[in-house]
């Protein structure tokens, strides 16, 4: 039997989470180093998966299949296509930076006679989330995917509610209340989506008789599985609703600004750069493959919702007073672009959407982590509490600027390529939607540059006059992300070569082809 590489990639952080949680409370530093080493080992396994994956080979590779719950047709089935392997690699890449950036975020804080929080629990929960996200990108059994799609909510709930941001303008008691509110809101929104999806998963089993993604998709393609139009549409809506909450798509987005605002900066990155990608990934893998006709039927409505997300998220970002909430609303706008690219039903749109998932993860990590370093120095998330930072901490200001420019998709940085592909793909089938969406780019430039101007330029405020620049650990976190933003901005081919064959297969599932350009024949 060949080595179960995909299982190992998910199992390693899961085992690491258990071992890290068991580290004695007095050995906080050992718990940190253990979590970091486990995340680096997971990254090494993800690189092996990436190297062994052949973009021109079978659609699903490195597959594993074992009987699990035989009476209900549930199997432990794993496999990765080009889209899944790209997002798996992104997850494994970001987790070490998240751990390193949050190195002191869970250190005990004496408040009266109480110790604030256990350090080892913080890092164990991050590893647990990594394991669940990775197996979600690998699962080709719908029931197996559903279990981990829902299970990741539990460690995320504790990361938000139990290990939230210390910076709050009204003190620790108010911060604790806001953290609890944000954590409960996150959990309730996603649980409602998950329960609706569970009903759809059961309905799919009643119709298809099994949970295997590949078997159901093949049966749909060859006509051996006849699904009534109304049934397919209801099942699609059940799946899509859960994914739209996770993504998040307007109007199901309201949990995200609260969660990102109250979480520590590394956990905020974990939410938007890693966990939320499961939602958009699942739209490509499950909605389009299992329900091709319903996907085409729902496309106009979904494009309208995506367009609202783009403009609405950007407009609210412009008016934010809180740095982290600004990044959260910017992410809502970016997820609108991703979902628009998916449902543009063109190869350019879907390739751009997948590339956008990767690039958004890197750019948001760079911006939010630097913002976290900034906030930890001043102890405030409010934009008005800063000014003139670039004069006292030029490296911090410079990396913050690059992260911000990537967020507004400046040419030469990675998100530009993906946003350009999404817009080109959308223009091909829905020119009006594409034209309106371009206003989101203008608004992105506004909220990013205004944020930089208000925090980094102008007179130096007394409260930031002694602010230290980035330390060695912080540079180790930020520098590789900046390098990746520049590299993928000028040379995105390594990622597009991996995802393009999978995108073509997805378009084939929904029986869509790219529109041909209308040109006059040469005389």
Short mmCIF file of C-alpha atoms in Angstrom, two decimals:
data_model
loop_
_atom_site.label_atom_id
_atom_site.label_comp_id
_atom_site.label_asym_id
_atom_site.label_seq_id
_atom_site.Cartn_x
_atom_site.Cartn_y
_atom_site.Cartn_z
CA UNK A 1 0.00 0.00 0.00
CA UNK A 2 1.34 3.41 -0.95
CA UNK A 3 2.00 5.95 1.78
CA UNK A 4 -1.25 7.84 2.65
CA UNK A 5 0.23 11.27 2.01
CA UNK A 6 -3.02 13.23 2.19
CA UNK A 7 -4.01 11.60 5.47
CA UNK A 8 -0.56 12.31 6.90
CA UNK A 9 -0.78 15.98 5.89
CA UNK A 10 -4.00 16.40 7.89
CA UNK A 11 -3.12 14.00 10.71
CA UNK A 12 0.21 15.64 11.59
CA UNK A 13 -1.27 18.97 12.78
CA UNK A 14 -4.12 17.08 14.49
CA UNK A 15 -1.65 14.98 16.48
CA UNK A 16 0.46 18.08 17.07
CA UNK A 17 -2.59 19.85 18.50
CA UNK A 18 -3.17 17.07 21.04
CA UNK A 19 0.49 16.93 22.07
CA UNK A 20 0.75 20.73 22.31
CA UNK A 21 -2.35 20.89 24.49
CA UNK A 22 -0.80 18.31 26.82
CA UNK A 23 2.36 20.36 27.42
CA UNK A 24 2.50 21.46 31.08
CA UNK A 25 1.44 25.05 31.70
CA UNK A 26 4.89 25.90 33.03
CA UNK A 27 6.48 24.96 29.69
CA UNK A 28 4.89 27.69 27.60
CA UNK A 29 7.94 28.24 25.41
CA UNK A 30 8.17 24.51 24.67
CA UNK A 31 4.51 24.53 23.54
CA UNK A 32 5.21 27.41 21.17
CA UNK A 33 8.23 25.72 19.61
CA UNK A 34 6.42 22.41 19.32
CA UNK A 35 3.51 24.05 17.49
CA UNK A 36 5.89 25.88 15.16
CA UNK A 37 7.85 22.72 14.36
CA UNK A 38 4.66 20.77 13.69
CA UNK A 39 3.43 23.51 11.33
CA UNK A 40 6.76 23.49 9.48
CA UNK A 41 6.64 19.70 9.17
CA UNK A 42 3.09 20.01 7.80
CA UNK A 43 4.37 22.56 5.29
CA UNK A 44 7.06 20.08 4.22
CA UNK A 45 4.40 17.41 3.61
CA UNK A 46 2.30 19.93 1.67
CA UNK A 47 5.31 20.66 -0.53
CA UNK A 48 5.65 16.91 -1.19
CA UNK A 49 1.96 16.82 -2.19
CA UNK A 50 2.54 19.80 -4.49
CA UNK A 51 5.59 18.18 -6.10
CA UNK A 52 3.85 14.83 -6.62
CA UNK A 53 0.74 16.43 -8.10
CA UNK A 54 0.67 16.33 -11.91
CA UNK A 55 -1.52 19.14 -13.34
CA UNK A 56 -1.90 17.20 -16.60
CA UNK A 57 -2.72 13.91 -14.88
CA UNK A 58 -5.98 12.56 -13.49
CA UNK A 59 -8.44 15.06 -12.09
CA UNK A 60 -8.15 13.70 -8.53
CA UNK A 61 -4.75 12.46 -7.47
CA UNK A 62 -3.07 10.88 -4.42
CA UNK A 63 -6.48 9.35 -3.73
CA UNK A 64 -7.34 7.29 -0.67
CA UNK A 65 -10.57 5.33 -0.20
CA UNK A 66 -11.64 3.19 2.75
CA UNK A 67 -15.02 1.98 3.95
CA UNK A 68 -16.19 3.91 7.00
CA UNK A 69 -19.95 3.71 7.70
CA UNK A 70 -20.91 0.95 5.30
CA UNK A 71 -24.65 0.90 5.99
CA UNK A 72 -24.98 4.53 4.90
CA UNK A 73 -22.48 4.48 2.06
CA UNK A 74 -20.06 6.78 3.87
CA UNK A 75 -16.43 6.35 2.88
CA UNK A 76 -13.16 7.90 3.96
CA UNK A 77 -12.30 9.26 0.53
CA UNK A 78 -9.57 11.80 -0.14
CA UNK A 79 -8.16 13.29 -3.32
CA UNK A 80 -6.87 16.62 -4.56
CA UNK A 81 -7.36 18.45 -7.84
CA UNK A 82 -5.44 21.56 -8.88
CA UNK A 83 -7.75 23.87 -6.93
CA UNK A 84 -7.57 21.80 -3.75
CA UNK A 85 -3.81 21.36 -3.84
CA UNK A 86 -3.25 25.12 -4.31
CA UNK A 87 -5.38 25.95 -1.27
CA UNK A 88 -3.85 23.13 0.77
CA UNK A 89 -0.42 24.61 0.06
CA UNK A 90 -1.67 28.11 0.99
CA UNK A 91 -2.98 26.82 4.34
CA UNK A 92 0.22 24.98 5.20
CA UNK A 93 2.26 28.05 4.19
CA UNK A 94 0.35 30.55 6.32
CA UNK A 95 0.07 28.59 9.57
CA UNK A 96 3.77 28.89 10.55
CA UNK A 97 3.57 32.67 10.00
CA UNK A 98 0.36 32.83 12.04
CA UNK A 99 2.00 30.94 14.91
CA UNK A 100 5.15 33.04 14.78
CA UNK A 101 3.16 36.29 14.61
CA UNK A 102 1.09 35.23 17.62
CA UNK A 103 4.13 34.17 19.64
CA UNK A 104 3.22 36.39 22.61
CA UNK A 105 -0.52 36.81 21.99
CA UNK A 106 -1.52 34.13 24.49
CA UNK A 107 1.09 34.76 27.17
CA UNK A 108 -0.55 34.73 30.63
CA UNK A 109 -1.65 38.11 31.86
CA UNK A 110 -2.14 38.65 35.57
CA UNK A 111 -5.46 40.35 36.27
CA UNK A 112 -5.96 40.35 40.00
CA UNK A 113 -5.49 36.75 41.03
CA UNK A 114 -6.48 35.21 37.71
CA UNK A 115 -4.25 33.96 34.94
CA UNK A 116 -5.66 35.26 31.73
CA UNK A 117 -5.35 32.26 29.33
CA UNK A 118 -3.29 29.10 28.74
CA UNK A 119 -0.61 29.54 26.11
CA UNK A 120 -0.53 25.92 24.95
CA UNK A 121 -4.28 25.95 24.29
CA UNK A 122 -3.95 28.85 21.86
CA UNK A 123 -1.40 27.09 19.66
CA UNK A 124 -3.13 23.71 19.95
CA UNK A 125 -6.36 25.26 18.64
CA UNK A 126 -4.54 26.80 15.66
CA UNK A 127 -3.11 23.39 14.73
CA UNK A 128 -6.55 21.81 15.13
CA UNK A 129 -8.05 24.32 12.71
CA UNK A 130 -5.23 23.64 10.24
CA UNK A 131 -5.93 19.90 10.33
CA UNK A 132 -9.65 20.38 9.72
CA UNK A 133 -9.18 22.88 6.91
CA UNK A 134 -6.65 20.65 5.15
CA UNK A 135 -8.90 17.60 5.23
CA UNK A 136 -11.78 19.76 3.96
CA UNK A 137 -9.69 20.57 0.87
CA UNK A 138 -8.92 16.86 0.45
CA UNK A 139 -12.30 15.21 1.11
CA UNK A 140 -14.16 13.77 -1.88
CA UNK A 141 -16.89 12.18 0.24
CA UNK A 142 -19.63 14.73 0.89
CA UNK A 143 -20.39 13.47 4.40
CA UNK A 144 -16.70 13.45 5.36
CA UNK A 145 -16.38 17.02 4.10
CA UNK A 146 -19.45 18.09 6.06
CA UNK A 147 -18.08 16.74 9.35
CA UNK A 148 -14.89 18.78 9.17
CA UNK A 149 -16.64 21.78 7.59
CA UNK A 150 -18.66 21.98 10.81
CA UNK A 151 -16.06 20.72 13.29
CA UNK A 152 -13.67 23.59 12.58
CA UNK A 153 -16.22 25.97 14.14
CA UNK A 154 -15.43 24.68 17.65
CA UNK A 155 -11.72 25.60 17.83
CA UNK A 156 -12.44 28.86 16.00
CA UNK A 157 -15.09 29.72 18.60
CA UNK A 158 -12.56 29.37 21.41
CA UNK A 159 -9.86 31.24 19.50
CA UNK A 160 -12.17 34.22 19.05
CA UNK A 161 -13.92 34.18 22.42
CA UNK A 162 -11.12 32.95 24.67
CA UNK A 163 -8.05 34.47 23.04
CA UNK A 164 -9.32 37.76 21.66
CA UNK A 165 -7.54 41.04 21.08
CA UNK A 166 -6.33 42.81 24.22
CA UNK A 167 -6.59 46.27 22.62
CA UNK A 168 -9.97 47.85 23.41
CA UNK A 169 -10.81 51.49 23.94
CA UNK A 170 -13.14 50.76 26.88
CA UNK A 171 -10.95 48.37 28.86
CA UNK A 172 -10.67 44.63 29.48
CA UNK A 173 -14.22 44.09 30.74
CA UNK A 174 -15.73 45.62 27.61
CA UNK A 175 -13.24 43.70 25.47
CA UNK A 176 -14.31 40.42 27.10
CA UNK A 177 -17.98 41.18 26.41
CA UNK A 178 -17.28 42.05 22.79
CA UNK A 179 -15.17 38.92 22.31
CA UNK A 180 -17.96 36.72 23.66
CA UNK A 181 -20.50 38.43 21.42
CA UNK A 182 -18.30 38.03 18.33
CA UNK A 183 -17.60 34.35 19.09
CA UNK A 184 -21.27 33.49 19.64
CA UNK A 185 -22.32 35.37 16.50
CA UNK A 186 -19.68 33.54 14.46
CA UNK A 187 -20.84 30.19 15.82
CA UNK A 188 -24.57 30.80 15.39
CA UNK A 189 -24.31 32.07 11.82
CA UNK A 190 -22.18 29.15 10.74
CA UNK A 191 -24.21 26.58 12.67
CA UNK A 192 -27.40 27.71 10.96
CA UNK A 193 -25.68 27.39 7.60
CA UNK A 194 -24.35 23.98 8.58
CA UNK A 195 -27.75 22.69 9.69
CA UNK A 196 -29.32 23.73 6.39
CA UNK A 197 -26.45 22.00 4.58
CA UNK A 198 -26.98 18.85 6.67
CA UNK A 199 -30.57 18.66 5.42
CA UNK A 200 -29.26 19.01 1.86
CA UNK A 201 -26.60 16.32 2.46
CA UNK A 202 -29.29 13.92 3.66
CA UNK A 203 -31.45 14.82 0.67
CA UNK A 204 -28.52 14.13 -1.66
CA UNK A 205 -28.09 10.68 -0.11
CA UNK A 206 -31.80 9.93 -0.57
CA UNK A 207 -31.55 10.84 -4.26
CA UNK A 208 -28.10 9.40 -5.09
CA UNK A 209 -27.75 6.54 -2.61
CA UNK A 210 -24.18 7.45 -1.64
CA UNK A 211 -21.96 10.38 -0.67
CA UNK A 212 -19.10 9.97 -3.15
CA UNK A 213 -18.51 13.21 -5.03
CA UNK A 214 -16.88 11.46 -7.97
CA UNK A 215 -19.55 8.77 -8.31
CA UNK A 216 -22.43 11.24 -8.10
CA UNK A 217 -20.79 13.67 -10.55
CA UNK A 218 -20.10 10.84 -13.02
CA UNK A 219 -23.66 9.57 -12.68
CA UNK A 220 -24.99 13.06 -13.34
CA UNK A 221 -22.74 13.40 -16.40
CA UNK A 222 -23.67 10.08 -18.03
CA UNK A 223 -27.37 10.35 -17.24
CA UNK A 224 -27.60 7.34 -14.93
CA UNK A 225 -28.72 9.59 -12.07
CA UNK A 226 -31.90 11.44 -12.93
CA UNK A 227 -32.49 14.29 -10.48
CA UNK A 228 -35.67 16.33 -10.76
CA UNK A 229 -35.09 20.00 -11.52
CA UNK A 230 -36.85 21.22 -8.37
CA UNK A 231 -34.95 18.71 -6.22
CA UNK A 232 -31.61 19.76 -7.66
CA UNK A 233 -32.35 23.43 -7.05
CA UNK A 234 -33.38 22.89 -3.42
CA UNK A 235 -30.28 20.78 -2.74
CA UNK A 236 -28.08 23.38 -4.42
CA UNK A 237 -29.55 26.14 -2.27
CA UNK A 238 -28.91 24.11 0.88
CA UNK A 239 -25.25 23.64 0.02
CA UNK A 240 -24.76 27.17 -1.31
CA UNK A 241 -26.31 28.82 1.75
CA UNK A 242 -23.77 27.17 4.07
CA UNK A 243 -20.87 28.07 1.77
CA UNK A 244 -22.10 31.66 1.40
CA UNK A 245 -22.13 32.08 5.19
CA UNK A 246 -18.59 30.75 5.43
CA UNK A 247 -17.33 32.78 2.44
CA UNK A 248 -18.91 35.30 3.53
CA UNK A 249 -21.35 36.69 0.96
CA UNK A 250 -23.73 39.62 1.52
CA UNK A 251 -26.16 39.58 3.37
CA UNK A 252 -24.72 36.67 5.40
CA UNK A 253 -21.49 38.52 6.12
CA UNK A 254 -22.18 40.39 9.33
CA UNK A 255 -20.35 37.94 11.61
CA UNK A 256 -16.98 38.59 9.92
CA UNK A 257 -16.24 42.21 11.02
CA UNK A 258 -17.07 41.29 14.63
CA UNK A 259 -14.95 38.14 14.57
CA UNK A 260 -11.94 39.75 12.91
CA UNK A 261 -12.20 42.88 15.02
CA UNK A 262 -12.23 41.04 18.35
CA UNK A 263 -9.77 38.25 17.46
CA UNK A 264 -6.02 38.69 17.67
CA UNK A 265 -4.43 39.66 14.35
CA UNK A 266 -3.06 36.12 13.68
CA UNK A 267 -6.48 34.60 14.39
CA UNK A 268 -8.10 37.21 12.14
CA UNK A 269 -5.75 36.03 9.39
CA UNK A 270 -6.70 32.43 10.18
CA UNK A 271 -10.36 33.35 9.72
CA UNK A 272 -10.26 35.27 6.45
CA UNK A 273 -7.15 33.85 4.75
CA UNK A 274 -7.68 30.19 5.63
CA UNK A 275 -11.08 29.19 7.07
CA UNK A 276 -13.24 31.36 4.81
CA UNK A 277 -11.55 29.90 1.73
CA UNK A 278 -13.30 26.60 2.47
CA UNK A 279 -16.58 28.28 1.51
CA UNK A 280 -15.49 29.53 -1.91
CA UNK A 281 -13.55 26.31 -2.59
CA UNK A 282 -16.68 24.26 -1.82
CA UNK A 283 -18.71 26.31 -4.32
CA UNK A 284 -16.34 25.13 -7.05
CA UNK A 285 -16.00 21.55 -5.85
CA UNK A 286 -19.52 20.70 -4.70
CA UNK A 287 -22.05 23.20 -6.02
CA UNK A 288 -20.85 23.16 -9.62
CA UNK A 289 -20.00 19.46 -9.83
CA UNK A 290 -23.04 18.05 -8.03
CA UNK A 291 -25.68 20.52 -9.24
CA UNK A 292 -24.61 21.87 -12.65
CA UNK A 293 -28.07 22.85 -13.90
CA UNK A 294 -29.03 24.53 -10.63
CA UNK A 295 -25.72 26.39 -10.62
CA UNK A 296 -26.53 27.89 -14.02
CA UNK A 297 -30.08 28.65 -12.89
CA UNK A 298 -28.87 30.53 -9.79
CA UNK A 299 -26.00 32.37 -11.52
CA UNK A 300 -27.80 35.72 -12.18
CA UNK A 301 -28.93 36.04 -8.54
CA UNK A 302 -25.52 35.04 -7.18
CA UNK A 303 -23.76 37.56 -9.42
CA UNK A 304 -26.02 40.30 -8.05
CA UNK A 305 -25.19 39.27 -4.47
CA UNK A 306 -21.47 39.16 -5.32
CA UNK A 307 -21.70 42.61 -6.88
CA UNK A 308 -23.41 43.99 -3.77
CA UNK A 309 -20.66 42.43 -1.63
CA UNK A 310 -17.97 44.13 -3.73
CA UNK A 311 -19.46 47.62 -3.52
CA UNK A 312 -21.03 47.38 -0.06
CA UNK A 313 -17.90 45.95 1.57
CA UNK A 314 -15.69 48.59 -0.03
CA UNK A 315 -18.01 51.46 0.95
CA UNK A 316 -18.13 50.34 4.57
CA UNK A 317 -14.35 49.92 4.60
CA UNK A 318 -14.01 53.58 3.57
CA UNK A 319 -15.92 54.74 6.64
CA UNK A 320 -14.26 52.53 9.28
CA UNK A 321 -12.54 53.96 12.37
CA UNK A 322 -11.10 50.57 13.40
CA UNK A 323 -8.09 49.22 11.47
CA UNK A 324 -9.05 45.56 11.79
CA UNK A 325 -12.68 46.10 10.88
CA UNK A 326 -11.53 48.02 7.80
CA UNK A 327 -9.54 44.98 6.67
CA UNK A 328 -12.57 42.78 7.42
CA UNK A 329 -14.89 44.84 5.20
CA UNK A 330 -12.21 44.92 2.50
CA UNK A 331 -12.16 41.11 2.64
CA UNK A 332 -15.93 41.01 2.14
CA UNK A 333 -15.40 43.05 -1.02
CA UNK A 334 -12.63 40.71 -2.19
CA UNK A 335 -14.74 37.62 -1.57
CA UNK A 336 -17.37 39.24 -3.77
CA UNK A 337 -14.80 39.27 -6.58
CA UNK A 338 -13.95 35.61 -5.93
CA UNK A 339 -17.59 34.49 -6.03
CA UNK A 340 -18.23 36.63 -9.10
CA UNK A 341 -15.34 34.92 -10.87
CA UNK A 342 -16.64 31.46 -9.94
CA UNK A 343 -20.12 32.09 -11.30
CA UNK A 344 -19.02 34.03 -14.37
CA UNK A 345 -18.74 30.48 -15.80
CA UNK A 346 -15.61 31.19 -17.85
CA UNK A 347 -12.14 29.71 -17.56
CA UNK A 348 -10.62 33.16 -17.00
CA UNK A 349 -13.13 33.94 -14.26
CA UNK A 350 -12.70 30.67 -12.38
CA UNK A 351 -8.90 30.60 -12.79
CA UNK A 352 -8.83 34.18 -11.54
CA UNK A 353 -11.12 33.29 -8.62
CA UNK A 354 -8.88 30.39 -7.56
CA UNK A 355 -5.76 32.52 -7.95
CA UNK A 356 -7.55 35.27 -6.01
CA UNK A 357 -8.12 32.86 -3.10
CA UNK A 358 -4.38 32.24 -2.93
CA UNK A 359 -3.33 35.85 -3.44
CA UNK A 360 -5.95 37.24 -1.07
CA UNK A 361 -4.67 34.88 1.60
CA UNK A 362 -1.12 36.16 1.21
CA UNK A 363 -1.98 39.86 0.89
CA UNK A 364 -4.45 39.88 3.79
CA UNK A 365 -1.94 38.01 5.96
CA UNK A 366 0.73 40.60 5.17
CA UNK A 367 -1.53 43.59 5.87
CA UNK A 368 -3.31 42.23 8.93
CA UNK A 369 -0.18 40.87 10.62
CA UNK A 370 1.65 44.17 10.21
CA UNK A 371 -1.47 45.92 11.50
CA UNK A 372 -1.36 43.58 14.47
CA UNK A 373 2.26 44.49 15.18
CA UNK A 374 1.26 48.16 14.98
CA UNK A 375 -1.70 47.72 17.33
CA UNK A 376 0.35 45.76 19.88
CA UNK A 377 2.76 48.71 20.14
CA UNK A 378 0.12 51.40 20.64
CA UNK A 379 -2.58 49.34 22.34
CA UNK A 380 -5.35 50.75 20.14
CA UNK A 381 -7.18 49.68 16.99
CA UNK A 382 -8.50 53.16 16.24
CA UNK A 383 -7.08 54.87 13.15
CA UNK A 384 -7.31 58.27 14.83
CA UNK A 385 -4.81 57.21 17.51
CA UNK A 386 -1.97 57.03 14.98
CA UNK A 387 -0.03 59.49 12.86
CA UNK A 388 3.51 59.94 11.58
CA UNK A 389 4.47 56.28 12.16
CA UNK A 390 6.65 56.17 9.05
CA UNK A 391 9.04 58.68 10.64
CA UNK A 392 9.68 56.56 13.73
CA UNK A 393 9.19 53.03 12.29
CA UNK A 394 9.97 53.20 8.55
CA UNK A 395 10.24 49.42 7.99
CA UNK A 396 6.89 48.82 9.66
CA UNK A 397 5.34 51.60 7.57
CA UNK A 398 6.93 50.29 4.37
CA UNK A 399 5.64 46.73 4.83
CA UNK A 400 2.23 48.12 5.80
CA UNK A 401 2.21 50.12 2.55
CA UNK A 402 3.09 47.09 0.42
CA UNK A 403 0.37 45.04 2.11
CA UNK A 404 -2.09 47.86 1.49
CA UNK A 405 -1.08 48.27 -2.16
CA UNK A 406 -1.57 44.54 -2.64
CA UNK A 407 -5.04 44.87 -1.11
CA UNK A 408 -5.98 47.49 -3.71
CA UNK A 409 -4.54 45.19 -6.44
CA UNK A 410 -1.72 47.42 -7.63
CA UNK A 411 -0.15 46.12 -10.88
CA UNK A 412 3.03 44.22 -10.10
CA UNK A 413 1.62 42.68 -6.92
CA UNK A 414 -0.08 39.30 -6.82
CA UNK A 415 -3.80 40.24 -6.38
CA UNK A 416 -3.75 42.37 -9.54
CA UNK A 417 -3.41 39.35 -11.84
CA UNK A 418 -6.26 37.47 -10.18
CA UNK A 419 -8.58 40.48 -10.10
CA UNK A 420 -7.81 41.20 -13.76
CA UNK A 421 -8.66 37.61 -14.73
CA UNK A 422 -11.91 37.74 -12.75
CA UNK A 423 -12.97 40.96 -14.47
CA UNK A 424 -12.00 39.71 -17.95
CA UNK A 425 -13.90 36.48 -17.36
CA UNK A 426 -16.96 38.35 -16.11
CA UNK A 427 -16.91 40.88 -18.97
CA UNK A 428 -17.08 37.99 -21.44
CA UNK A 429 -20.51 36.80 -20.27
CA UNK A 430 -21.86 39.64 -18.10
CA UNK A 431 -20.41 42.98 -19.24
CA UNK A 432 -22.73 45.13 -17.08
CA UNK A 433 -21.72 43.21 -13.94
CA UNK A 434 -18.05 43.58 -14.87
CA UNK A 435 -18.39 47.33 -15.42
CA UNK A 436 -20.08 47.93 -12.07
CA UNK A 437 -17.55 45.71 -10.27
CA UNK A 438 -14.68 47.93 -11.42
CA UNK A 439 -15.94 50.63 -9.03
CA UNK A 440 -14.84 48.31 -6.25
CA UNK A 441 -11.25 48.85 -7.41
CA UNK A 442 -11.65 52.63 -7.12
CA UNK A 443 -13.07 52.31 -3.62
CA UNK A 444 -10.24 49.94 -2.65
CA UNK A 445 -7.71 52.57 -3.60
CA UNK A 446 -9.62 55.11 -1.50
CA UNK A 447 -9.84 53.12 1.75
CA UNK A 448 -6.28 51.78 1.49
CA UNK A 449 -4.57 55.08 0.78
CA UNK A 450 -6.65 56.98 3.34
CA UNK A 451 -5.74 54.35 5.95
CA UNK A 452 -2.05 54.72 5.17
CA UNK A 453 -2.21 58.50 5.11
CA UNK A 454 -3.98 58.76 8.49
CA UNK A 455 -1.79 56.26 10.31
CA UNK A 456 1.65 56.60 8.75
CA UNK A 457 2.03 60.18 7.48
CA UNK A 458 1.64 63.63 8.98
CA UNK A 459 2.95 64.91 12.31
CA UNK A 460 4.23 62.32 14.76
CA UNK A 461 1.76 61.89 17.60
CA UNK A 462 3.25 61.82 21.09
CA UNK A 463 1.88 58.33 21.76
CA UNK A 464 3.82 56.82 18.83
CA UNK A 465 6.99 58.91 19.09
CA UNK A 466 8.88 56.11 20.85
CA UNK A 467 7.37 53.26 18.80
CA UNK A 468 10.00 50.60 17.93
CA UNK A 469 10.38 49.35 14.37
CA UNK A 470 9.81 45.73 13.34
CA UNK A 471 11.82 43.22 15.36
CA UNK A 472 13.62 40.19 13.92
CA UNK A 473 10.74 37.77 14.60
CA UNK A 474 8.28 40.16 12.96
CA UNK A 475 10.53 40.61 9.93
CA UNK A 476 10.74 36.82 9.56
CA UNK A 477 6.95 36.78 9.43
CA UNK A 478 6.43 39.66 7.00
CA UNK A 479 9.39 39.45 4.59
CA UNK A 480 8.48 36.09 2.94
CA UNK A 481 4.90 37.28 2.42
CA UNK A 482 6.13 40.46 0.71
CA UNK A 483 8.45 38.41 -1.50
CA UNK A 484 5.57 36.13 -2.50
CA UNK A 485 3.33 39.09 -3.31
CA UNK A 486 5.96 40.48 -5.67
CA UNK A 487 6.93 37.11 -7.18
CA UNK A 488 3.35 36.03 -7.95
CA UNK A 489 2.60 39.54 -9.16
CA UNK A 490 5.15 39.30 -11.96
CA UNK A 491 5.12 35.51 -12.46
CA UNK A 492 1.80 33.81 -11.53
CA UNK A 493 2.42 30.89 -13.92
CA UNK A 494 3.35 28.33 -11.22
CA UNK A 495 -0.12 28.67 -9.69
CA UNK A 496 -2.13 29.05 -12.90
CA UNK A 497 -0.49 25.96 -14.42
CA UNK A 498 -1.77 23.95 -11.46
CA UNK A 499 -5.32 25.29 -11.32
CA UNK A 500 -6.18 25.70 -15.03
CA UNK A 501 -6.79 21.98 -15.82
CA UNK A 502 -9.07 21.68 -12.78
CA UNK A 503 -10.97 24.79 -13.87
CA UNK A 504 -11.50 23.32 -17.35
CA UNK A 505 -12.90 20.16 -15.78
CA UNK A 506 -15.27 22.22 -13.63
CA UNK A 507 -16.53 24.13 -16.65
CA UNK A 508 -17.06 20.81 -18.40
CA UNK A 509 -19.20 19.67 -15.46
CA UNK A 510 -21.59 22.58 -15.97
CA UNK A 511 -21.34 22.23 -19.77
CA UNK A 512 -20.09 25.75 -20.28
CA UNK A 513 -17.55 27.00 -22.80
CA UNK A 514 -15.72 30.29 -23.05
CA UNK A 515 -17.44 32.72 -25.45
CA UNK A 516 -15.58 33.14 -28.71
CA UNK A 517 -14.40 36.65 -29.59
CA UNK A 518 -16.34 38.28 -32.38
CA UNK A 519 -13.88 39.43 -35.05
CA UNK A 520 -14.18 39.92 -38.75
CA UNK A 521 -12.56 37.33 -40.92
CA UNK A 522 -9.36 38.49 -42.59
CA UNK A 523 -9.82 39.44 -46.24
#
